[in-house]
């Protein structure tokens, strides 16, 4: 079964610092990958997704992620974070066999300080 | 964008009582909805798939008699936690997919319901 792991559980950055959050997946076949964000008190929102094609995916709010098949990774990046990026970030993959069900990573709590 | 609502947003109940949580797709129809559970500082764990017009399908380890799911219409799914106990205290989140024509349909998530069982 597909699974994802996130290595950074808590990250604290100053505004304007660069961000990279790690995500590794376990499945070696066709891979669909997602990053979701959960702002404080709000629902999960899709940041970006990778299905196929260009391995560098651009998302909302200046986020991007790069799919590196050889490393089984899909790390999330942002060149310059803002205080409003404070949130929890989840990497996710669909269940093996499809059906639109998702398996989530453990999440990374990002705090951006002014 | 598509909106999914949940009601209530939080609920406190006594041990042994049952609690019903509603999940609604406000501006689209959803033949399928998903129920997740999120423990503090942990990830979302899929509990079950709610299917309009048929029985829900539960993930391994989830008690179907404990967590009753009813997909009453194309816009409403309910999760009832029966005979709730303190260990059922958690954050329950639903989601609904919208067909996109591809191999995977994007899911839209509700804001979650915080259940506290005393």
JSON list of C-alpha atoms in Angstrom, two decimals:
[
{"chain": "A", "resi": 1, "resn": "UNK", "atom": "CA", "xyz": [0.00, 0.00, 0.00]},
{"chain": "A", "resi": 2, "resn": "UNK", "atom": "CA", "xyz": [1.09, 3.52, -0.64]},
{"chain": "A", "resi": 3, "resn": "UNK", "atom": "CA", "xyz": [2.25, 5.61, 2.27]},
{"chain": "A", "resi": 4, "resn": "UNK", "atom": "CA", "xyz": [3.97, 8.93, 2.84]},
{"chain": "A", "resi": 5, "resn": "UNK", "atom": "CA", "xyz": [6.33, 10.10, 5.51]},
{"chain": "A", "resi": 6, "resn": "UNK", "atom": "CA", "xyz": [7.10, 13.61, 6.58]},
{"chain": "A", "resi": 7, "resn": "UNK", "atom": "CA", "xyz": [10.34, 14.17, 8.42]},
{"chain": "A", "resi": 8, "resn": "UNK", "atom": "CA", "xyz": [9.88, 17.62, 9.84]},
{"chain": "A", "resi": 9, "resn": "UNK", "atom": "CA", "xyz": [7.22, 17.73, 12.51]},
{"chain": "A", "resi": 10, "resn": "UNK", "atom": "CA", "xyz": [7.79, 21.29, 13.67]},
{"chain": "A", "resi": 11, "resn": "UNK", "atom": "CA", "xyz": [9.50, 24.04, 11.75]},
{"chain": "A", "resi": 12, "resn": "UNK", "atom": "CA", "xyz": [10.05, 27.60, 12.91]},
{"chain": "A", "resi": 13, "resn": "UNK", "atom": "CA", "xyz": [11.22, 30.21, 10.43]},
{"chain": "A", "resi": 14, "resn": "UNK", "atom": "CA", "xyz": [11.58, 33.94, 10.30]},
{"chain": "A", "resi": 15, "resn": "UNK", "atom": "CA", "xyz": [9.72, 35.89, 7.64]},
{"chain": "A", "resi": 16, "resn": "UNK", "atom": "CA", "xyz": [11.50, 35.92, 4.27]},
{"chain": "A", "resi": 17, "resn": "UNK", "atom": "CA", "xyz": [13.35, 32.70, 5.03]},
{"chain": "A", "resi": 18, "resn": "UNK", "atom": "CA", "xyz": [13.20, 29.89, 2.51]},
{"chain": "A", "resi": 19, "resn": "UNK", "atom": "CA", "xyz": [11.13, 26.80, 3.24]},
{"chain": "A", "resi": 20, "resn": "UNK", "atom": "CA", "xyz": [11.54, 23.19, 2.31]},
{"chain": "A", "resi": 21, "resn": "UNK", "atom": "CA", "xyz": [9.37, 20.47, 3.84]},
{"chain": "A", "resi": 22, "resn": "UNK", "atom": "CA", "xyz": [10.23, 16.87, 3.15]},
{"chain": "A", "resi": 23, "resn": "UNK", "atom": "CA", "xyz": [7.83, 14.20, 1.93]},
{"chain": "A", "resi": 24, "resn": "UNK", "atom": "CA", "xyz": [8.78, 10.68, 0.87]},
{"chain": "A", "resi": 25, "resn": "UNK", "atom": "CA", "xyz": [6.40, 8.13, -0.58]},
{"chain": "A", "resi": 26, "resn": "UNK", "atom": "CA", "xyz": [6.65, 4.39, -0.57]},
{"chain": "A", "resi": 27, "resn": "UNK", "atom": "CA", "xyz": [4.97, 3.17, -3.73]},
{"chain": "A", "resi": 28, "resn": "UNK", "atom": "CA", "xyz": [6.96, 2.60, -6.88]},
{"chain": "A", "resi": 29, "resn": "UNK", "atom": "CA", "xyz": [4.21, 2.49, -9.47]},
{"chain": "A", "resi": 30, "resn": "UNK", "atom": "CA", "xyz": [2.13, 5.31, -10.88]},
{"chain": "A", "resi": 31, "resn": "UNK", "atom": "CA", "xyz": [2.17, 8.04, -8.31]},
{"chain": "A", "resi": 32, "resn": "UNK", "atom": "CA", "xyz": [-0.19, 10.87, -7.60]},
{"chain": "A", "resi": 33, "resn": "UNK", "atom": "CA", "xyz": [1.01, 13.22, -4.88]},
{"chain": "A", "resi": 34, "resn": "UNK", "atom": "CA", "xyz": [-0.60, 16.08, -3.00]},
{"chain": "A", "resi": 35, "resn": "UNK", "atom": "CA", "xyz": [0.24, 18.77, -0.52]},
{"chain": "A", "resi": 36, "resn": "UNK", "atom": "CA", "xyz": [-2.56, 20.12, 1.66]},
{"chain": "A", "resi": 37, "resn": "UNK", "atom": "CA", "xyz": [-2.47, 23.03, 4.08]},
{"chain": "A", "resi": 38, "resn": "UNK", "atom": "CA", "xyz": [-4.57, 23.59, 7.18]},
{"chain": "A", "resi": 39, "resn": "UNK", "atom": "CA", "xyz": [-4.50, 27.15, 8.47]},
{"chain": "A", "resi": 40, "resn": "UNK", "atom": "CA", "xyz": [-5.42, 27.65, 12.12]},
{"chain": "A", "resi": 41, "resn": "UNK", "atom": "CA", "xyz": [-9.12, 27.11, 12.57]},
{"chain": "A", "resi": 42, "resn": "UNK", "atom": "CA", "xyz": [-9.72, 26.41, 8.91]},
{"chain": "A", "resi": 43, "resn": "UNK", "atom": "CA", "xyz": [-10.35, 23.37, 6.76]},
{"chain": "A", "resi": 44, "resn": "UNK", "atom": "CA", "xyz": [-7.80, 21.51, 4.69]},
{"chain": "A", "resi": 45, "resn": "UNK", "atom": "CA", "xyz": [-7.04, 23.12, 1.35]},
{"chain": "A", "resi": 46, "resn": "UNK", "atom": "CA", "xyz": [-5.18, 21.75, -1.63]},
{"chain": "A", "resi": 47, "resn": "UNK", "atom": "CA", "xyz": [-1.87, 23.52, -2.20]},
{"chain": "A", "resi": 48, "resn": "UNK", "atom": "CA", "xyz": [-0.71, 21.59, -5.22]},
{"chain": "A", "resi": 49, "resn": "UNK", "atom": "CA", "xyz": [-0.75, 18.18, -6.85]},
{"chain": "A", "resi": 50, "resn": "UNK", "atom": "CA", "xyz": [1.35, 16.04, -9.12]},
{"chain": "A", "resi": 51, "resn": "UNK", "atom": "CA", "xyz": [-0.14, 13.51, -11.50]},
{"chain": "A", "resi": 52, "resn": "UNK", "atom": "CA", "xyz": [2.33, 13.37, -14.38]},
{"chain": "A", "resi": 53, "resn": "UNK", "atom": "CA", "xyz": [4.39, 15.59, -16.66]},
{"chain": "A", "resi": 54, "resn": "UNK", "atom": "CA", "xyz": [6.64, 18.36, -15.43]},
{"chain": "A", "resi": 55, "resn": "UNK", "atom": "CA", "xyz": [8.06, 17.20, -12.10]},
{"chain": "A", "resi": 56, "resn": "UNK", "atom": "CA", "xyz": [8.18, 20.77, -10.82]},
{"chain": "A", "resi": 57, "resn": "UNK", "atom": "CA", "xyz": [4.68, 21.68, -9.78]},
{"chain": "A", "resi": 58, "resn": "UNK", "atom": "CA", "xyz": [3.51, 25.19, -9.02]},
{"chain": "A", "resi": 59, "resn": "UNK", "atom": "CA", "xyz": [0.78, 25.66, -6.46]},
{"chain": "A", "resi": 60, "resn": "UNK", "atom": "CA", "xyz": [-1.14, 28.45, -4.83]},
{"chain": "A", "resi": 61, "resn": "UNK", "atom": "CA", "xyz": [0.39, 31.19, -2.70]},
{"chain": "A", "resi": 62, "resn": "UNK", "atom": "CA", "xyz": [3.86, 30.83, -4.18]},
{"chain": "A", "resi": 63, "resn": "UNK", "atom": "CA", "xyz": [4.39, 27.21, -3.16]},
{"chain": "A", "resi": 64, "resn": "UNK", "atom": "CA", "xyz": [6.00, 24.64, -5.40]},
{"chain": "A", "resi": 65, "resn": "UNK", "atom": "CA", "xyz": [7.02, 21.02, -5.10]},
{"chain": "A", "resi": 66, "resn": "UNK", "atom": "CA", "xyz": [9.39, 18.82, -7.04]},
{"chain": "A", "resi": 67, "resn": "UNK", "atom": "CA", "xyz": [8.72, 15.18, -7.77]},
{"chain": "A", "resi": 68, "resn": "UNK", "atom": "CA", "xyz": [12.00, 13.26, -7.76]},
{"chain": "A", "resi": 69, "resn": "UNK", "atom": "CA", "xyz": [11.27, 9.68, -8.68]},
{"chain": "A", "resi": 70, "resn": "UNK", "atom": "CA", "xyz": [14.77, 8.41, -7.92]},
{"chain": "A", "resi": 71, "resn": "UNK", "atom": "CA", "xyz": [14.49, 9.70, -4.39]},
{"chain": "A", "resi": 72, "resn": "UNK", "atom": "CA", "xyz": [10.81, 8.86, -3.89]},
{"chain": "A", "resi": 73, "resn": "UNK", "atom": "CA", "xyz": [10.40, 12.44, -2.77]},
{"chain": "A", "resi": 74, "resn": "UNK", "atom": "CA", "xyz": [7.95, 15.29, -3.26]},
{"chain": "A", "resi": 75, "resn": "UNK", "atom": "CA", "xyz": [9.31, 18.13, -1.16]},
{"chain": "A", "resi": 76, "resn": "UNK", "atom": "CA", "xyz": [7.39, 21.35, -0.72]},
{"chain": "A", "resi": 77, "resn": "UNK", "atom": "CA", "xyz": [9.23, 24.63, -1.17]},
{"chain": "A", "resi": 78, "resn": "UNK", "atom": "CA", "xyz": [8.69, 28.34, -0.94]},
{"chain": "A", "resi": 79, "resn": "UNK", "atom": "CA", "xyz": [11.49, 30.85, -1.54]},
{"chain": "A", "resi": 80, "resn": "UNK", "atom": "CA", "xyz": [10.31, 33.42, 1.00]},
{"chain": "A", "resi": 81, "resn": "UNK", "atom": "CA", "xyz": [7.75, 32.62, 3.67]},
{"chain": "A", "resi": 82, "resn": "UNK", "atom": "CA", "xyz": [5.32, 35.05, 5.22]},
{"chain": "A", "resi": 83, "resn": "UNK", "atom": "CA", "xyz": [3.76, 35.17, 8.66]},
{"chain": "A", "resi": 84, "resn": "UNK", "atom": "CA", "xyz": [0.47, 34.12, 7.04]},
{"chain": "A", "resi": 85, "resn": "UNK", "atom": "CA", "xyz": [2.03, 30.82, 5.98]},
{"chain": "A", "resi": 86, "resn": "UNK", "atom": "CA", "xyz": [1.85, 29.66, 9.58]},
{"chain": "A", "resi": 87, "resn": "UNK", "atom": "CA", "xyz": [-0.16, 26.45, 9.28]},
{"chain": "A", "resi": 88, "resn": "UNK", "atom": "CA", "xyz": [0.05, 22.69, 9.25]},
{"chain": "A", "resi": 89, "resn": "UNK", "atom": "CA", "xyz": [1.12, 21.06, 6.02]},
{"chain": "A", "resi": 90, "resn": "UNK", "atom": "CA", "xyz": [0.24, 17.52, 4.98]},
{"chain": "A", "resi": 91, "resn": "UNK", "atom": "CA", "xyz": [1.62, 15.40, 2.19]},
{"chain": "A", "resi": 92, "resn": "UNK", "atom": "CA", "xyz": [-0.83, 12.81, 0.84]},
{"chain": "A", "resi": 93, "resn": "UNK", "atom": "CA", "xyz": [-1.18, 9.99, -1.67]},
{"chain": "A", "resi": 94, "resn": "UNK", "atom": "CA", "xyz": [-4.25, 8.11, -2.86]},
{"chain": "A", "resi": 95, "resn": "UNK", "atom": "CA", "xyz": [-4.86, 4.62, -1.57]},
{"chain": "A", "resi": 96, "resn": "UNK", "atom": "CA", "xyz": [-3.53, 1.90, -3.80]},
{"chain": "A", "resi": 97, "resn": "UNK", "atom": "CA", "xyz": [-6.27, 0.89, -6.20]},
{"chain": "A", "resi": 98, "resn": "UNK", "atom": "CA", "xyz": [-7.75, 4.37, -6.42]},
{"chain": "A", "resi": 99, "resn": "UNK", "atom": "CA", "xyz": [-11.20, 5.27, -5.23]},
{"chain": "A", "resi": 100, "resn": "UNK", "atom": "CA", "xyz": [-10.18, 8.80, -4.30]},
{"chain": "A", "resi": 101, "resn": "UNK", "atom": "CA", "xyz": [-9.29, 7.86, -0.73]},
{"chain": "A", "resi": 102, "resn": "UNK", "atom": "CA", "xyz": [-6.21, 9.57, 0.66]},
{"chain": "A", "resi": 103, "resn": "UNK", "atom": "CA", "xyz": [-3.43, 8.53, 2.99]},
{"chain": "A", "resi": 104, "resn": "UNK", "atom": "CA", "xyz": [-1.88, 11.48, 4.79]},
{"chain": "A", "resi": 105, "resn": "UNK", "atom": "CA", "xyz": [1.53, 12.01, 6.26]},
{"chain": "A", "resi": 106, "resn": "UNK", "atom": "CA", "xyz": [1.89, 12.99, 9.90]},
{"chain": "A", "resi": 107, "resn": "UNK", "atom": "CA", "xyz": [1.98, 16.66, 9.04]},
{"chain": "A", "resi": 108, "resn": "UNK", "atom": "CA", "xyz": [4.45, 19.49, 9.61]},
{"chain": "A", "resi": 109, "resn": "UNK", "atom": "CA", "xyz": [3.55, 22.38, 11.84]},
{"chain": "A", "resi": 110, "resn": "UNK", "atom": "CA", "xyz": [5.13, 25.53, 10.40]},
{"chain": "A", "resi": 111, "resn": "UNK", "atom": "CA", "xyz": [5.40, 28.66, 12.47]},
{"chain": "A", "resi": 112, "resn": "UNK", "atom": "CA", "xyz": [6.63, 31.82, 10.81]},
{"chain": "A", "resi": 113, "resn": "UNK", "atom": "CA", "xyz": [7.85, 34.51, 13.15]},
{"chain": "A", "resi": 114, "resn": "UNK", "atom": "CA", "xyz": [7.87, 38.20, 12.37]},
{"chain": "B", "resi": 1, "resn": "UNK", "atom": "CA", "xyz": [-14.69, 26.81, -5.13]},
{"chain": "B", "resi": 2, "resn": "UNK", "atom": "CA", "xyz": [-16.64, 23.88, -3.81]},
{"chain": "B", "resi": 3, "resn": "UNK", "atom": "CA", "xyz": [-17.75, 24.14, -0.20]},
{"chain": "B", "resi": 4, "resn": "UNK", "atom": "CA", "xyz": [-18.26, 21.38, 2.32]},
{"chain": "B", "resi": 5, "resn": "UNK", "atom": "CA", "xyz": [-19.81, 22.19, 5.68]},
{"chain": "B", "resi": 6, "resn": "UNK", "atom": "CA", "xyz": [-19.99, 20.26, 8.91]},
{"chain": "B", "resi": 7, "resn": "UNK", "atom": "CA", "xyz": [-22.33, 20.60, 11.83]},
{"chain": "B", "resi": 8, "resn": "UNK", "atom": "CA", "xyz": [-21.77, 20.99, 14.66]},
{"chain": "B", "resi": 9, "resn": "UNK", "atom": "CA", "xyz": [-18.29, 22.48, 14.70]},
{"chain": "B", "resi": 10, "resn": "UNK", "atom": "CA", "xyz": [-17.81, 21.24, 18.23]},
{"chain": "B", "resi": 11, "resn": "UNK", "atom": "CA", "xyz": [-19.77, 19.08, 20.64]},
{"chain": "B", "resi": 12, "resn": "UNK", "atom": "CA", "xyz": [-19.34, 17.94, 24.22]},
{"chain": "B", "resi": 13, "resn": "UNK", "atom": "CA", "xyz": [-21.28, 14.93, 25.40]},
{"chain": "B", "resi": 14, "resn": "UNK", "atom": "CA", "xyz": [-21.45, 12.53, 28.30]},
{"chain": "B", "resi": 15, "resn": "UNK", "atom": "CA", "xyz": [-20.03, 9.05, 28.10]},
{"chain": "B", "resi": 16, "resn": "UNK", "atom": "CA", "xyz": [-22.59, 6.57, 26.82]},
{"chain": "B", "resi": 17, "resn": "UNK", "atom": "CA", "xyz": [-24.56, 9.00, 24.70]},
{"chain": "B", "resi": 18, "resn": "UNK", "atom": "CA", "xyz": [-24.65, 9.14, 20.91]},
{"chain": "B", "resi": 19, "resn": "UNK", "atom": "CA", "xyz": [-23.59, 12.07, 18.80]},
{"chain": "B", "resi": 20, "resn": "UNK", "atom": "CA", "xyz": [-24.50, 12.81, 15.19]},
{"chain": "B", "resi": 21, "resn": "UNK", "atom": "CA", "xyz": [-22.24, 14.84, 12.92]},
{"chain": "B", "resi": 22, "resn": "UNK", "atom": "CA", "xyz": [-23.48, 16.14, 9.57]},
{"chain": "B", "resi": 23, "resn": "UNK", "atom": "CA", "xyz": [-21.44, 16.72, 6.44]},
{"chain": "B", "resi": 24, "resn": "UNK", "atom": "CA", "xyz": [-22.97, 18.68, 3.58]},
{"chain": "B", "resi": 25, "resn": "UNK", "atom": "CA", "xyz": [-21.77, 19.57, 0.11]},
{"chain": "B", "resi": 26, "resn": "UNK", "atom": "CA", "xyz": [-23.22, 23.02, -0.36]},
{"chain": "B", "resi": 27, "resn": "UNK", "atom": "CA", "xyz": [-22.85, 23.69, -4.07]},
{"chain": "B", "resi": 28, "resn": "UNK", "atom": "CA", "xyz": [-22.30, 20.30, -5.63]},
{"chain": "B", "resi": 29, "resn": "UNK", "atom": "CA", "xyz": [-23.57, 16.75, -5.39]},
{"chain": "B", "resi": 30, "resn": "UNK", "atom": "CA", "xyz": [-21.47, 14.01, -3.91]},
{"chain": "B", "resi": 31, "resn": "UNK", "atom": "CA", "xyz": [-22.33, 10.35, -4.33]},
{"chain": "B", "resi": 32, "resn": "UNK", "atom": "CA", "xyz": [-19.30, 9.58, -2.20]},
{"chain": "B", "resi": 33, "resn": "UNK", "atom": "CA", "xyz": [-18.00, 11.27, 0.91]},
{"chain": "B", "resi": 34, "resn": "UNK", "atom": "CA", "xyz": [-15.16, 10.34, 3.21]},
{"chain": "B", "resi": 35, "resn": "UNK", "atom": "CA", "xyz": [-14.88, 10.49, 6.97]},
{"chain": "B", "resi": 36, "resn": "UNK", "atom": "CA", "xyz": [-11.51, 11.05, 8.61]},
{"chain": "B", "resi": 37, "resn": "UNK", "atom": "CA", "xyz": [-10.41, 11.20, 12.20]},
{"chain": "B", "resi": 38, "resn": "UNK", "atom": "CA", "xyz": [-7.56, 13.35, 13.46]},
{"chain": "B", "resi": 39, "resn": "UNK", "atom": "CA", "xyz": [-6.01, 12.91, 16.88]},
{"chain": "B", "resi": 40, "resn": "UNK", "atom": "CA", "xyz": [-4.12, 15.82, 18.44]},
{"chain": "B", "resi": 41, "resn": "UNK", "atom": "CA", "xyz": [-0.79, 16.41, 16.72]},
{"chain": "B", "resi": 42, "resn": "UNK", "atom": "CA", "xyz": [-1.37, 13.44, 14.44]},
{"chain": "B", "resi": 43, "resn": "UNK", "atom": "CA", "xyz": [-2.39, 12.93, 10.86]},
{"chain": "B", "resi": 44, "resn": "UNK", "atom": "CA", "xyz": [-5.82, 12.32, 9.39]},
{"chain": "B", "resi": 45, "resn": "UNK", "atom": "CA", "xyz": [-6.83, 8.69, 9.34]},
{"chain": "B", "resi": 46, "resn": "UNK", "atom": "CA", "xyz": [-9.51, 7.54, 6.94]},
{"chain": "B", "resi": 47, "resn": "UNK", "atom": "CA", "xyz": [-12.38, 5.89, 8.79]},
{"chain": "B", "resi": 48, "resn": "UNK", "atom": "CA", "xyz": [-14.89, 5.09, 6.10]},
{"chain": "B", "resi": 49, "resn": "UNK", "atom": "CA", "xyz": [-16.32, 5.86, 2.71]},
{"chain": "B", "resi": 50, "resn": "UNK", "atom": "CA", "xyz": [-19.92, 7.03, 2.69]},
{"chain": "B", "resi": 51, "resn": "UNK", "atom": "CA", "xyz": [-21.87, 5.93, -0.38]},
{"chain": "B", "resi": 52, "resn": "UNK", "atom": "CA", "xyz": [-25.17, 7.45, -1.42]},
{"chain": "B", "resi": 53, "resn": "UNK", "atom": "CA", "xyz": [-27.73, 4.71, -1.85]},
{"chain": "B", "resi": 54, "resn": "UNK", "atom": "CA", "xyz": [-25.63, 1.92, -0.40]},
{"chain": "B", "resi": 55, "resn": "UNK", "atom": "CA", "xyz": [-23.78, 0.87, 2.72]},
{"chain": "B", "resi": 56, "resn": "UNK", "atom": "CA", "xyz": [-20.69, 2.65, 3.86]},
{"chain": "B", "resi": 57, "resn": "UNK", "atom": "CA", "xyz": [-17.37, 0.88, 3.54]},
{"chain": "B", "resi": 58, "resn": "UNK", "atom": "CA", "xyz": [-15.15, 0.94, 6.59]},
{"chain": "B", "resi": 59, "resn": "UNK", "atom": "CA", "xyz": [-11.39, 0.85, 6.85]},
{"chain": "B", "resi": 60, "resn": "UNK", "atom": "CA", "xyz": [-9.72, -1.93, 8.75]},
{"chain": "B", "resi": 61, "resn": "UNK", "atom": "CA", "xyz": [-9.99, -1.50, 12.49]},
{"chain": "B", "resi": 62, "resn": "UNK", "atom": "CA", "xyz": [-12.98, 0.86, 12.40]},
{"chain": "B", "resi": 63, "resn": "UNK", "atom": "CA", "xyz": [-16.07, -0.51, 14.15]},
{"chain": "B", "resi": 64, "resn": "UNK", "atom": "CA", "xyz": [-19.07, -0.08, 11.86]},
{"chain": "B", "resi": 65, "resn": "UNK", "atom": "CA", "xyz": [-21.51, -0.50, 14.75]},
{"chain": "B", "resi": 66, "resn": "UNK", "atom": "CA", "xyz": [-19.71, 2.19, 16.66]},
{"chain": "B", "resi": 67, "resn": "UNK", "atom": "CA", "xyz": [-19.51, 4.70, 13.86]},
{"chain": "B", "resi": 68, "resn": "UNK", "atom": "CA", "xyz": [-22.77, 4.63, 11.94]},
{"chain": "B", "resi": 69, "resn": "UNK", "atom": "CA", "xyz": [-22.73, 6.33, 8.57]},
{"chain": "B", "resi": 70, "resn": "UNK", "atom": "CA", "xyz": [-25.76, 7.28, 6.56]},
{"chain": "B", "resi": 71, "resn": "UNK", "atom": "CA", "xyz": [-25.60, 8.98, 3.16]},
{"chain": "B", "resi": 72, "resn": "UNK", "atom": "CA", "xyz": [-29.12, 10.32, 3.13]},
{"chain": "B", "resi": 73, "resn": "UNK", "atom": "CA", "xyz": [-28.93, 12.35, -0.08]},
{"chain": "B", "resi": 74, "resn": "UNK", "atom": "CA", "xyz": [-26.52, 13.54, -2.71]},
{"chain": "B", "resi": 75, "resn": "UNK", "atom": "CA", "xyz": [-25.51, 16.42, -0.47]},
{"chain": "B", "resi": 76, "resn": "UNK", "atom": "CA", "xyz": [-25.63, 14.95, 3.03]},
{"chain": "B", "resi": 77, "resn": "UNK", "atom": "CA", "xyz": [-23.74, 12.30, 4.93]},
{"chain": "B", "resi": 78, "resn": "UNK", "atom": "CA", "xyz": [-24.00, 11.77, 8.67]},
{"chain": "B", "resi": 79, "resn": "UNK", "atom": "CA", "xyz": [-21.65, 10.09, 11.10]},
{"chain": "B", "resi": 80, "resn": "UNK", "atom": "CA", "xyz": [-23.15, 8.93, 14.38]},
{"chain": "B", "resi": 81, "resn": "UNK", "atom": "CA", "xyz": [-20.79, 8.01, 17.18]},
{"chain": "B", "resi": 82, "resn": "UNK", "atom": "CA", "xyz": [-22.80, 5.56, 19.26]},
{"chain": "B", "resi": 83, "resn": "UNK", "atom": "CA", "xyz": [-22.30, 5.03, 22.98]},
{"chain": "B", "resi": 84, "resn": "UNK", "atom": "CA", "xyz": [-19.46, 7.50, 22.96]},
{"chain": "B", "resi": 85, "resn": "UNK", "atom": "CA", "xyz": [-16.53, 7.09, 25.34]},
{"chain": "B", "resi": 86, "resn": "UNK", "atom": "CA", "xyz": [-13.67, 9.42, 26.18]},
{"chain": "B", "resi": 87, "resn": "UNK", "atom": "CA", "xyz": [-11.36, 7.59, 23.77]},
{"chain": "B", "resi": 88, "resn": "UNK", "atom": "CA", "xyz": [-13.71, 8.65, 20.95]},
{"chain": "B", "resi": 89, "resn": "UNK", "atom": "CA", "xyz": [-12.80, 12.27, 21.61]},
{"chain": "B", "resi": 90, "resn": "UNK", "atom": "CA", "xyz": [-11.20, 13.51, 18.45]},
{"chain": "B", "resi": 91, "resn": "UNK", "atom": "CA", "xyz": [-11.49, 15.83, 15.48]},
{"chain": "B", "resi": 92, "resn": "UNK", "atom": "CA", "xyz": [-13.73, 14.36, 12.77]},
{"chain": "B", "resi": 93, "resn": "UNK", "atom": "CA", "xyz": [-13.37, 15.66, 9.23]},
{"chain": "B", "resi": 94, "resn": "UNK", "atom": "CA", "xyz": [-15.38, 14.84, 6.14]},
{"chain": "B", "resi": 95, "resn": "UNK", "atom": "CA", "xyz": [-14.52, 15.35, 2.51]},
{"chain": "B", "resi": 96, "resn": "UNK", "atom": "CA", "xyz": [-16.28, 15.08, -0.81]},
{"chain": "B", "resi": 97, "resn": "UNK", "atom": "CA", "xyz": [-14.73, 14.64, -4.24]},
{"chain": "B", "resi": 98, "resn": "UNK", "atom": "CA", "xyz": [-15.66, 16.43, -7.42]},
{"chain": "B", "resi": 99, "resn": "UNK", "atom": "CA", "xyz": [-15.20, 14.62, -10.69]},
{"chain": "B", "resi": 100, "resn": "UNK", "atom": "CA", "xyz": [-12.47, 16.16, -12.79]},
{"chain": "B", "resi": 101, "resn": "UNK", "atom": "CA", "xyz": [-12.37, 13.70, -15.65]},
{"chain": "B", "resi": 102, "resn": "UNK", "atom": "CA", "xyz": [-9.00, 12.33, -14.62]},
{"chain": "B", "resi": 103, "resn": "UNK", "atom": "CA", "xyz": [-7.88, 9.34, -12.62]},
{"chain": "B", "resi": 104, "resn": "UNK", "atom": "CA", "xyz": [-8.33, 11.12, -9.34]},
{"chain": "B", "resi": 105, "resn": "UNK", "atom": "CA", "xyz": [-11.05, 13.51, -8.24]},
{"chain": "B", "resi": 106, "resn": "UNK", "atom": "CA", "xyz": [-10.04, 16.44, -6.07]},
{"chain": "B", "resi": 107, "resn": "UNK", "atom": "CA", "xyz": [-11.46, 16.30, -2.58]},
{"chain": "B", "resi": 108, "resn": "UNK", "atom": "CA", "xyz": [-12.91, 19.23, -0.71]},
{"chain": "B", "resi": 109, "resn": "UNK", "atom": "CA", "xyz": [-12.79, 19.11, 3.04]},
{"chain": "B", "resi": 110, "resn": "UNK", "atom": "CA", "xyz": [-15.17, 20.26, 5.69]},
{"chain": "B", "resi": 111, "resn": "UNK", "atom": "CA", "xyz": [-13.96, 22.38, 8.60]},
{"chain": "B", "resi": 112, "resn": "UNK", "atom": "CA", "xyz": [-14.15, 19.48, 11.02]},
{"chain": "B", "resi": 113, "resn": "UNK", "atom": "CA", "xyz": [-16.06, 18.70, 14.19]},
{"chain": "B", "resi": 114, "resn": "UNK", "atom": "CA", "xyz": [-14.36, 18.61, 17.57]},
{"chain": "B", "resi": 115, "resn": "UNK", "atom": "CA", "xyz": [-15.92, 15.90, 19.74]},
{"chain": "B", "resi": 116, "resn": "UNK", "atom": "CA", "xyz": [-15.19, 15.79, 23.44]},
{"chain": "B", "resi": 117, "resn": "UNK", "atom": "CA", "xyz": [-16.63, 12.94, 25.47]},
{"chain": "B", "resi": 118, "resn": "UNK", "atom": "CA", "xyz": [-16.66, 13.47, 29.22]}
]
